[in-house]
Coordinates of C-alpha atoms in Angstrom, one line a residue:
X284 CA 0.0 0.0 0.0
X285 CA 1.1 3.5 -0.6
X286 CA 2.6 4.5 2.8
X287 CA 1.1 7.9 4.4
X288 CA 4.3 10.3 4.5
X289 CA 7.0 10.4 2.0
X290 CA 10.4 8.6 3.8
X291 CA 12.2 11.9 2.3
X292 CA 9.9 14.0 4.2
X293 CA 10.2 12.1 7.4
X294 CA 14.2 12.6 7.0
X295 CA 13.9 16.3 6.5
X296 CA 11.7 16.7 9.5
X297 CA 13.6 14.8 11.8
X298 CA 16.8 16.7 11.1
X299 CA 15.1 19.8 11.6
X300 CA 14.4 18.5 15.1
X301 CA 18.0 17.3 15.0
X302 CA 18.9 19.0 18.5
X303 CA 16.4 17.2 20.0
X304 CA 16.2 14.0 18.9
X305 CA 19.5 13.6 19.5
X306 CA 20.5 13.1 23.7
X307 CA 23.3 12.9 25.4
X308 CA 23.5 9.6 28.4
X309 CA 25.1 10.1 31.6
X310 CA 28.5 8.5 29.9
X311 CA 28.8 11.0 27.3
X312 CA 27.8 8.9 24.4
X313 CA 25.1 10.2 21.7
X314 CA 21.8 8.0 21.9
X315 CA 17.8 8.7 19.9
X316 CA 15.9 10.3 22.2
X317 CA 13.0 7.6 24.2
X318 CA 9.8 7.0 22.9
X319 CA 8.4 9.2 25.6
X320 CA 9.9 12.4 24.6
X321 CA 7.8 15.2 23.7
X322 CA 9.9 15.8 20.2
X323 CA 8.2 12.5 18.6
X324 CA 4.8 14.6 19.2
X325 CA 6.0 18.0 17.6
X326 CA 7.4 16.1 14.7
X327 CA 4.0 14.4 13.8
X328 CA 2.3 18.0 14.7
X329 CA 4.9 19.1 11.9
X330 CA 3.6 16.1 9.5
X331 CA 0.4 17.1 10.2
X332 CA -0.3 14.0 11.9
X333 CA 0.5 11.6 9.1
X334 CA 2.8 9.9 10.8
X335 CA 2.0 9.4 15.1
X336 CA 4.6 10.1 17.2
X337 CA 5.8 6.3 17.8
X338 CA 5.8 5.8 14.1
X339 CA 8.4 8.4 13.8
X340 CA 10.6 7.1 17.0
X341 CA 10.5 3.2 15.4
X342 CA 11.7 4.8 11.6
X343 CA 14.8 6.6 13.9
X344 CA 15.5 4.6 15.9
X345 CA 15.6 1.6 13.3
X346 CA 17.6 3.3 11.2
X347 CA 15.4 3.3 8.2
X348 CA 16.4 4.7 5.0
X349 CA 19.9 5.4 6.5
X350 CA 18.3 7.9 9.0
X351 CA 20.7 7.1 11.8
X352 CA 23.6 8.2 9.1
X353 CA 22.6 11.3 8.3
X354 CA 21.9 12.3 12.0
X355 CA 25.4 11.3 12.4
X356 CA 25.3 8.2 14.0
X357 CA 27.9 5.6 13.1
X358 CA 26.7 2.6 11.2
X359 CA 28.2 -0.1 13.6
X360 CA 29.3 -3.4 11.5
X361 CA 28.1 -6.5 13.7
X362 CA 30.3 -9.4 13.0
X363 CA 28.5 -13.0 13.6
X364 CA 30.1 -14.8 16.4
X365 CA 32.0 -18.4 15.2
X366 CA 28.8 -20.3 17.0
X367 CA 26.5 -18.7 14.9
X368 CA 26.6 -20.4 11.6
X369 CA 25.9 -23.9 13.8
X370 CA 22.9 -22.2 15.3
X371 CA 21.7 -21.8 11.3
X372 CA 23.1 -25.0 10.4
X373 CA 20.7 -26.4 13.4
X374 CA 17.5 -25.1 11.8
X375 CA 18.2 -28.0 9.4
X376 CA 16.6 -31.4 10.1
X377 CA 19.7 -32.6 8.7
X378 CA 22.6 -30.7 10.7
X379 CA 23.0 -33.0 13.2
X380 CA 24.0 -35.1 10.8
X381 CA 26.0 -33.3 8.4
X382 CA 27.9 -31.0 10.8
X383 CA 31.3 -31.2 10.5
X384 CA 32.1 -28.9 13.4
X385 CA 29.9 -31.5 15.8
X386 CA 32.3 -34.1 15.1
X387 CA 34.4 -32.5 17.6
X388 CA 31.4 -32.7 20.4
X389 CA 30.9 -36.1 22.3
X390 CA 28.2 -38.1 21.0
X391 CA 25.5 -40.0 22.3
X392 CA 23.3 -42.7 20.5
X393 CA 20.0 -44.6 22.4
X394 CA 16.8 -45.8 21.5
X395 CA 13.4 -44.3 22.9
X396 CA 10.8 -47.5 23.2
X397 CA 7.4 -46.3 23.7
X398 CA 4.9 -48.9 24.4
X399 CA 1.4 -48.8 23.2
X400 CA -0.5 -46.7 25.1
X401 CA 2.5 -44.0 25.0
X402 CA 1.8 -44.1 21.5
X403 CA -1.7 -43.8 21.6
X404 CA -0.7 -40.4 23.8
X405 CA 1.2 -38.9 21.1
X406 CA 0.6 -40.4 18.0
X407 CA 0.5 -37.7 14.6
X408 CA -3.5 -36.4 14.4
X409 CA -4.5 -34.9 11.1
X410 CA -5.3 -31.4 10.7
X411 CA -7.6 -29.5 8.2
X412 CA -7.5 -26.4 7.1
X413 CA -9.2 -24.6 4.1
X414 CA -7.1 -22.8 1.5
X415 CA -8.8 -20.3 -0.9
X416 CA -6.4 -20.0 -4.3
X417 CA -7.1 -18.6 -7.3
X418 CA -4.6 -20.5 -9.0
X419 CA -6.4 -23.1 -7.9
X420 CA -10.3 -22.7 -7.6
X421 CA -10.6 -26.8 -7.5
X422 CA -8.8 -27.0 -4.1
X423 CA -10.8 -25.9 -0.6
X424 CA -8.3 -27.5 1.7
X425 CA -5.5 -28.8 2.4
X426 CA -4.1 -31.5 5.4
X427 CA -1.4 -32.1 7.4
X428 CA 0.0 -34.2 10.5
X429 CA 0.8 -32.8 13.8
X430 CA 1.6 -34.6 17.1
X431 CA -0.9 -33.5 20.0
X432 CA 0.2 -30.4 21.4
X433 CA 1.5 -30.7 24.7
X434 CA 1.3 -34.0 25.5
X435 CA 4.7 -35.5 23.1
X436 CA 7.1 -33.4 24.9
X437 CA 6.6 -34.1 28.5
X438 CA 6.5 -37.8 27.7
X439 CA 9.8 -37.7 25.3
X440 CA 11.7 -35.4 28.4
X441 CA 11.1 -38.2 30.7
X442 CA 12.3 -41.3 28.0
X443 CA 15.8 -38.7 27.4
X444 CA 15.8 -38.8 31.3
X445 CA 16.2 -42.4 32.0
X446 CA 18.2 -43.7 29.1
X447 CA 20.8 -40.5 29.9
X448 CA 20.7 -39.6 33.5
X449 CA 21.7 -36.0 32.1
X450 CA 20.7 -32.4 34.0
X451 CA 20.0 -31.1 30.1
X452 CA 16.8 -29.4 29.7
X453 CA 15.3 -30.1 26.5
X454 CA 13.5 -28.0 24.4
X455 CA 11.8 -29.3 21.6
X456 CA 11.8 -26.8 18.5
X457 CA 9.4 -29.0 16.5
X458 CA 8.5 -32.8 15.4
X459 CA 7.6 -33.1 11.4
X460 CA 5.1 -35.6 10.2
X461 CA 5.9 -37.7 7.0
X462 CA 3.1 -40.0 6.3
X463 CA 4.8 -41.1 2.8
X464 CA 8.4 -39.6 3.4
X465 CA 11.3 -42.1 4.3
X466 CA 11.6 -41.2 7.8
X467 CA 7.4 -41.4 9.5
X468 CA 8.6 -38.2 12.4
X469 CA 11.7 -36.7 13.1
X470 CA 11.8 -34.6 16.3
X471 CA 14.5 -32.1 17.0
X472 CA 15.5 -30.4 20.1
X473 CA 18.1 -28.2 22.2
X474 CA 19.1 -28.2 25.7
X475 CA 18.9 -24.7 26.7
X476 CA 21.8 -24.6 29.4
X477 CA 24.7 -26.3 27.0
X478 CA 22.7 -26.2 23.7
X479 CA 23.4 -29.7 23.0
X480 CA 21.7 -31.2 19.8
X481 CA 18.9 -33.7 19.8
X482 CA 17.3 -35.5 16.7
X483 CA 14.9 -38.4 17.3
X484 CA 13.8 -40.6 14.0
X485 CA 11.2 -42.8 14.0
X486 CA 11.5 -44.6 10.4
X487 CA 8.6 -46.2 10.0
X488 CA 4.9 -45.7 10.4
X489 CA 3.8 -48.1 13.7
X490 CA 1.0 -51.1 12.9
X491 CA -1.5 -52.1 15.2
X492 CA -0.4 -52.4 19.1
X493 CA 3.7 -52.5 18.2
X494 CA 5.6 -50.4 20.4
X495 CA 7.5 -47.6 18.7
X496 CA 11.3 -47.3 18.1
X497 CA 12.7 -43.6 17.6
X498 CA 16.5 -43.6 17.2
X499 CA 17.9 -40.9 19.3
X500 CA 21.4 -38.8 18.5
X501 CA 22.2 -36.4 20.9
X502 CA 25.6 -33.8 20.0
X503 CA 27.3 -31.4 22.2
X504 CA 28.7 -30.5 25.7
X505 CA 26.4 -32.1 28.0
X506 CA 29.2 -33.4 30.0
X507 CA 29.6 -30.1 31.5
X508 CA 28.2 -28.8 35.1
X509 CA 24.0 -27.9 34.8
X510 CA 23.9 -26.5 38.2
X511 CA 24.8 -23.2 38.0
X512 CA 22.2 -23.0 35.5
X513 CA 19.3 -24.6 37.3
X514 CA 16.7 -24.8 34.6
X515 CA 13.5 -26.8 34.8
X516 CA 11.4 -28.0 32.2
X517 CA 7.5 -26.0 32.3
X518 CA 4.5 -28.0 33.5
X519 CA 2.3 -28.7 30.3
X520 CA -0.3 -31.0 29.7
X521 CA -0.4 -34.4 31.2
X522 CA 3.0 -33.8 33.3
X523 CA 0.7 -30.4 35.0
X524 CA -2.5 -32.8 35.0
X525 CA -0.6 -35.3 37.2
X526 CA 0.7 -32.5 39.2
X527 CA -2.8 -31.2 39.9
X528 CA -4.4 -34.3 40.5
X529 CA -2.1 -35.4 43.3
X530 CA -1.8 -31.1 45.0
X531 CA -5.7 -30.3 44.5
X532 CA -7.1 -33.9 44.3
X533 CA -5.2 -35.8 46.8
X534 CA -4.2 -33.1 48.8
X535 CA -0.7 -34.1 48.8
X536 CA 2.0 -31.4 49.8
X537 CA 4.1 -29.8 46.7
X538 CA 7.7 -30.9 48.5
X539 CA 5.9 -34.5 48.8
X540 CA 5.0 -34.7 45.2
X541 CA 8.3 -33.9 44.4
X542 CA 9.9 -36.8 46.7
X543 CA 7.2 -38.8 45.1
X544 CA 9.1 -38.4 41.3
X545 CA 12.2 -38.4 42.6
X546 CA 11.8 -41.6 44.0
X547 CA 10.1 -42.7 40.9
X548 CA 13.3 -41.5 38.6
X549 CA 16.2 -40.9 40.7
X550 CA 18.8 -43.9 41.8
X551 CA 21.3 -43.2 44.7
X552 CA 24.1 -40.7 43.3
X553 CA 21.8 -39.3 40.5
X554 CA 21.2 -35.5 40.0
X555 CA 18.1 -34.1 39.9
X556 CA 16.7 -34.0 36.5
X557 CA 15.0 -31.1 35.0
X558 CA 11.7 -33.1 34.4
X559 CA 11.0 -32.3 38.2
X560 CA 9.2 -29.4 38.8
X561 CA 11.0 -26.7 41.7
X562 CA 8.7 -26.5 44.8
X563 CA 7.9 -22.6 43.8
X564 CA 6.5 -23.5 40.4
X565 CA 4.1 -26.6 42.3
X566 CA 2.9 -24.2 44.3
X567 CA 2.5 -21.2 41.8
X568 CA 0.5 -23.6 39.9
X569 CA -2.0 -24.4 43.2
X570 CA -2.4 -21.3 43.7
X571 CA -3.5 -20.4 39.9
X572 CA -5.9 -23.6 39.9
X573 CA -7.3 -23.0 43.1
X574 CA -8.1 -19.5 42.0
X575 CA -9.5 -20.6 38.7
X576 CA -12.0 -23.1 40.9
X577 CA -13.4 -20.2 42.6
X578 CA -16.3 -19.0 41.8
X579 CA -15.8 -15.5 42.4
X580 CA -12.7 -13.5 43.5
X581 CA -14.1 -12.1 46.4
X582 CA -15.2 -14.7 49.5
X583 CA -18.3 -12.5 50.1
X584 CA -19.8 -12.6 46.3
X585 CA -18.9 -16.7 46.2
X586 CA -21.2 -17.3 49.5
X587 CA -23.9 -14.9 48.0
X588 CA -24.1 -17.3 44.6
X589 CA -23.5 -20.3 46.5
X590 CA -27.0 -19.2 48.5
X591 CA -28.9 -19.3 45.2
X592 CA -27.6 -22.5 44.3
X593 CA -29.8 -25.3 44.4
X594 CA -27.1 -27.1 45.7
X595 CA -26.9 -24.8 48.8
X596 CA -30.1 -23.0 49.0
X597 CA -31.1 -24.7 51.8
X598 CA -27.5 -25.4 53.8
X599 CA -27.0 -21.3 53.8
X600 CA -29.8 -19.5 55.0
X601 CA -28.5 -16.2 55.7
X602 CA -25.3 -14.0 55.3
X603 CA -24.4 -10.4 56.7
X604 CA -21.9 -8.0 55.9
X605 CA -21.6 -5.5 59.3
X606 CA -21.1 -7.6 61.4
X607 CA -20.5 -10.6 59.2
X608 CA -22.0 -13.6 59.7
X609 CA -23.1 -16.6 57.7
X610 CA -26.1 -18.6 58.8
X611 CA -26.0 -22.0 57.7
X612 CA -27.5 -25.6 58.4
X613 CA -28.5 -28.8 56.5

């Protein structure tokens, strides 16, 4: 679309509010004013409004159409560290294969068996969407395979955790569906503490009740020390509907769930993986649930629509508010 102010005429009005604009920090240096400032306003008043006041600050301060030169800013060259052409060559389904820099990283091979009803958890659902083209009137939709959000990555965290005994804290980028491709899913993930590699195959497409084989590699310093980082993995679907079952439903303590799974995973010597949750996070997550069971925020609006309940019209028969007091019987 044709955009509403001329770049040229943004340029010319911004250096003729050049002495504004233009600050100076408490080390000296030369910085764009903040979004804040008053001159972003009288330079849209100047443009008669066709441009509001953050538009203008965003074009500066971005540097469009060499802005930041002609205000005399240096244009700063940003080399790309040596790391980040692996971080590129990870976006590739193939990297962790065909990196030669990884060959350098120690290496670890194992085999994820999921039984049946693991399978049954996760296995690819088909999605529909509609697609209108008018290249291609004939075609109303198109479909695709996904594994169920939520409930794949919890369950693969825990299967990395017992064939590994490793602190790493996975982070699963994404898990491709080839229903006629030579590979049926390939999964591909990072630890976020020592960004060590992970690629998980599973070659074929499972018949029947078979248990499943994916074929695990897994690249990259995760030898190294994971406590100073101390990162857990976040509570999502059935890993934070086990947690709430057990906190809200059986009313066990947080710090006795968590001896629960760590009796459950950890042998004698073993760290503490990242699959179980910190005490803080267990108990930010009662909190949120018990608050979500409520019917009202307030105590004093949840007794006066419990009273019109059916449930409890007769059990509470009368509530004050000065004094308060809550008459109630069965």
């Amino acid at each position: 679309r044709k955009c509403a102010c001329p770049p040229a005429t943004v340029i010319d009005a911004v250096i003729l509010f050049k002495d504004r604009v233009i600050t100076t920090s408490d080390n000296g240096e030369k910085q764009i004013a903040v979004a804040k400032n008053n001159v972003w306003n009288d330079i849209s008043l100047y443009l008669n409004s066709a441009m509001s006041g953050i538009a203008i600050h965003t074009f500066v301060f971005k540097g469009r159409h060499g802005i930041r030169e002609k205000l005399g800013f240096v244009k700063n060259i940003v080399t790309s560290p040596v790391h980040s052409k692996k971080n590129i060559q990870y976006e590739s389904e193939n990297s962790i294969d065909s990196t030669s820099d990884d060959e350098e990283y120690p290496t670890k091979k194992f085999v994820f068996t999921l039984s049946p009803e693991e399978w049954k958890q996760i296995q690819p659902q088909e999605h529909i969407y509609k697609i209108k083209d008018k290249n291609r009137p004939f075609l109303n939709s198109r479909s695709y395979y996904i594994l169920p959000q939520n409930s794949w990555t919890p369950l693969l965290a825990e299967h990395f955790w017992v064939h590994t005994q490793l602190q790493c804290c996975i982070s699963f980028r994404r898990a491709k569906v080839y229903p006629n491709g030579s590979n049926y899913i390939v999964v591909v993930g990072r630890c976020v503490s020592c960004e060590s590699k992970f690629k998980g195959i599973v070659i074929d497409k499972p018949s029947g009740n078979a248990r499943v084989l994916m074929y695990c590699t897994y690249i990259g310093n995760f030898d190294e020390d994971h406590t100073k980082y101390n990162k857990k993995r976040r509570l999502i679907g059935p890993a934070k509907q086990k947690a709430l079952m057990s906190i809200i439903d059986d009313r066990i303590s947080c710090e006795t769930f968590r001896e629960r799974e760590a009796t459950r995973l950890i042998k004698i010597g073993d760290p503490e993986p990242a699959i179980i949750p910190s005490g803080n996070s267990l108990r930010l997550l009662k909190s949120r649930q018990i608050s979500a069971n409520r019917r009202h925020e307030n105590t004093l609006t949840c007794l006066s629509l419990m009273k019109k309940e059916n449930d409890f019209n007769d059990v509470i028969h009368d509530i004050g508010y000065d004094p308060f007091f809550v008459q109630y019987h069965s």
